[in-house]
Tab-separated table of C-alpha atoms in Angstrom:
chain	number	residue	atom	x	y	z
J	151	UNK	CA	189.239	188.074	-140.856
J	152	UNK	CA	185.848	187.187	-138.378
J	153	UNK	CA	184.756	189.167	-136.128
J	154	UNK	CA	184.727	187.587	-132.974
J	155	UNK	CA	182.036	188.346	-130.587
J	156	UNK	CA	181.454	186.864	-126.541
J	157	UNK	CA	177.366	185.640	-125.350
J	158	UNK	CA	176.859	185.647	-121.995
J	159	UNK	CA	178.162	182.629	-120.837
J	160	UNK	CA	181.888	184.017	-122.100
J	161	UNK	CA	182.351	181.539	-124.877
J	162	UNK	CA	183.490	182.900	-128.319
J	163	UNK	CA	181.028	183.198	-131.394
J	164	UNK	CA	181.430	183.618	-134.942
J	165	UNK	CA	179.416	187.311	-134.401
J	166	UNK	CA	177.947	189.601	-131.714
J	167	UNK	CA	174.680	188.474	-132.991
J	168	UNK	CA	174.541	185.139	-133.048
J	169	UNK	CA	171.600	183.052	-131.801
J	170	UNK	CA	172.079	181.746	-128.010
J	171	UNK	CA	170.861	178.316	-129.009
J	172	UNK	CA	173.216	177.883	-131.521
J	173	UNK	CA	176.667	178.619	-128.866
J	174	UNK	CA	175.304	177.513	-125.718
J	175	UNK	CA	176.456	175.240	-123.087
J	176	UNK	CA	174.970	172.301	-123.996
J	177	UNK	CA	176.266	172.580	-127.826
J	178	UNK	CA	179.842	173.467	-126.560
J	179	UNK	CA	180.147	170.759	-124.109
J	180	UNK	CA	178.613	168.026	-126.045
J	181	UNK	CA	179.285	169.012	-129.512
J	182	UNK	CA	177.263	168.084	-132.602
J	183	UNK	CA	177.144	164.424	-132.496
J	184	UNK	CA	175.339	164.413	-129.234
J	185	UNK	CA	172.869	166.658	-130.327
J	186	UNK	CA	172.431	165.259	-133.372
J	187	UNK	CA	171.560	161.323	-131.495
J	188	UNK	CA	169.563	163.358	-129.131
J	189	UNK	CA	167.495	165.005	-132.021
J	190	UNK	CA	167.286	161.248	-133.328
J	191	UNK	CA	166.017	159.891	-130.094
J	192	UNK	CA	163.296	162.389	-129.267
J	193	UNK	CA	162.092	162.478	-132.943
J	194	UNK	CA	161.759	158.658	-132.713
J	195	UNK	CA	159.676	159.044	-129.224
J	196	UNK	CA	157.403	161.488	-130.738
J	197	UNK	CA	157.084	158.896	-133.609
J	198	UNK	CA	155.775	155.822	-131.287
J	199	UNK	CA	153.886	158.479	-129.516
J	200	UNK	CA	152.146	159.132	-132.521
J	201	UNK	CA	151.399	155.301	-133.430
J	202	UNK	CA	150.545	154.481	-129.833
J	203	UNK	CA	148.110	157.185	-129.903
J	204	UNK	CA	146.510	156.607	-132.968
J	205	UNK	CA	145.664	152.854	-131.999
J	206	UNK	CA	144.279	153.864	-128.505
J	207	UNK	CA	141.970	156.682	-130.426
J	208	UNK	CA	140.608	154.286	-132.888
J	209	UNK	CA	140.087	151.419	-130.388
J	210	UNK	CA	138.268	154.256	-127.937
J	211	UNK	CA	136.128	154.754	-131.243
J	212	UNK	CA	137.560	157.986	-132.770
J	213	UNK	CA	137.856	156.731	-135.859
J	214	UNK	CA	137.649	159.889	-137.617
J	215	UNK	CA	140.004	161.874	-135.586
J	216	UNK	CA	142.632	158.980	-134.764
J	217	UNK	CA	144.543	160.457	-137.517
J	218	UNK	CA	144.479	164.568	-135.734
J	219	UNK	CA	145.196	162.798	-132.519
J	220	UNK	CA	148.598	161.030	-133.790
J	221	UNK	CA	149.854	164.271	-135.432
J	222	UNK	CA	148.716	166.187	-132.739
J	223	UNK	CA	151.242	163.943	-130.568
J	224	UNK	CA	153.852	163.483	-133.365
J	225	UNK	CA	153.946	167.531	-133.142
J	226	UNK	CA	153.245	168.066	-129.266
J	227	UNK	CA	154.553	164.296	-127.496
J	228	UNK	CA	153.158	163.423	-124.170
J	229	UNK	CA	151.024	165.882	-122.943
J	230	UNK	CA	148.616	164.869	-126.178
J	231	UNK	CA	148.327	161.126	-124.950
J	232	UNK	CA	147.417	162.754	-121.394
J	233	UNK	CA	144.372	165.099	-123.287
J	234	UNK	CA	143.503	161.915	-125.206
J	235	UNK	CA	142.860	160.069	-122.043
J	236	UNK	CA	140.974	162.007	-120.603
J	237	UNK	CA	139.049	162.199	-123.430
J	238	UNK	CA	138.008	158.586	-123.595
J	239	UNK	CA	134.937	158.147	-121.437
J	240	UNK	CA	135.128	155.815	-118.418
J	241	UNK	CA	133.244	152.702	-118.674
């Protein structure tokens, strides 16, 4: 028989110890489905991030560090386009 153990929001868990993330709200109202597609979604962002971000460093002229710029936005999203503007010098 489980143990069954309550987090702070009052919902049931499969032990005292399990991780918030794993039975909070969002996960109990949505369920996994919805999480999954949103998982989907943001990883495919991150991806055109990455490509978008990689052609604007290379056409800037960062050839050699087009490549650190689109993982550094495949890993980190918008706020690395942001740095990378500001980066480009004004002409």
């Amino acid at each position: 028989m489980r143990s069954q153990g309550t987090d702070i929001a009052g919902f049931e868990v499969d032990s005292p110890g399990a991780p918030v993330f794993v039975t909070g709200l969002v996960a109990k109202w949505t369920g996994r489905r919805s999480i999954k597609l949103l998982f989907t979604v943001a990883v495919a962002l991150h991806v055109g991030e990455a490509g978008y971000t990689y052609v604007t460093a290379r056409r800037a002229g960062f050839t050699r560090s087009a490549p650190k710029w689109a993982l550094q936005t495949l890993a980190l999203g918008f706020p690395s386009i942001q740095a990378l503007r500001s980066a480009i010098p004004r002409s």
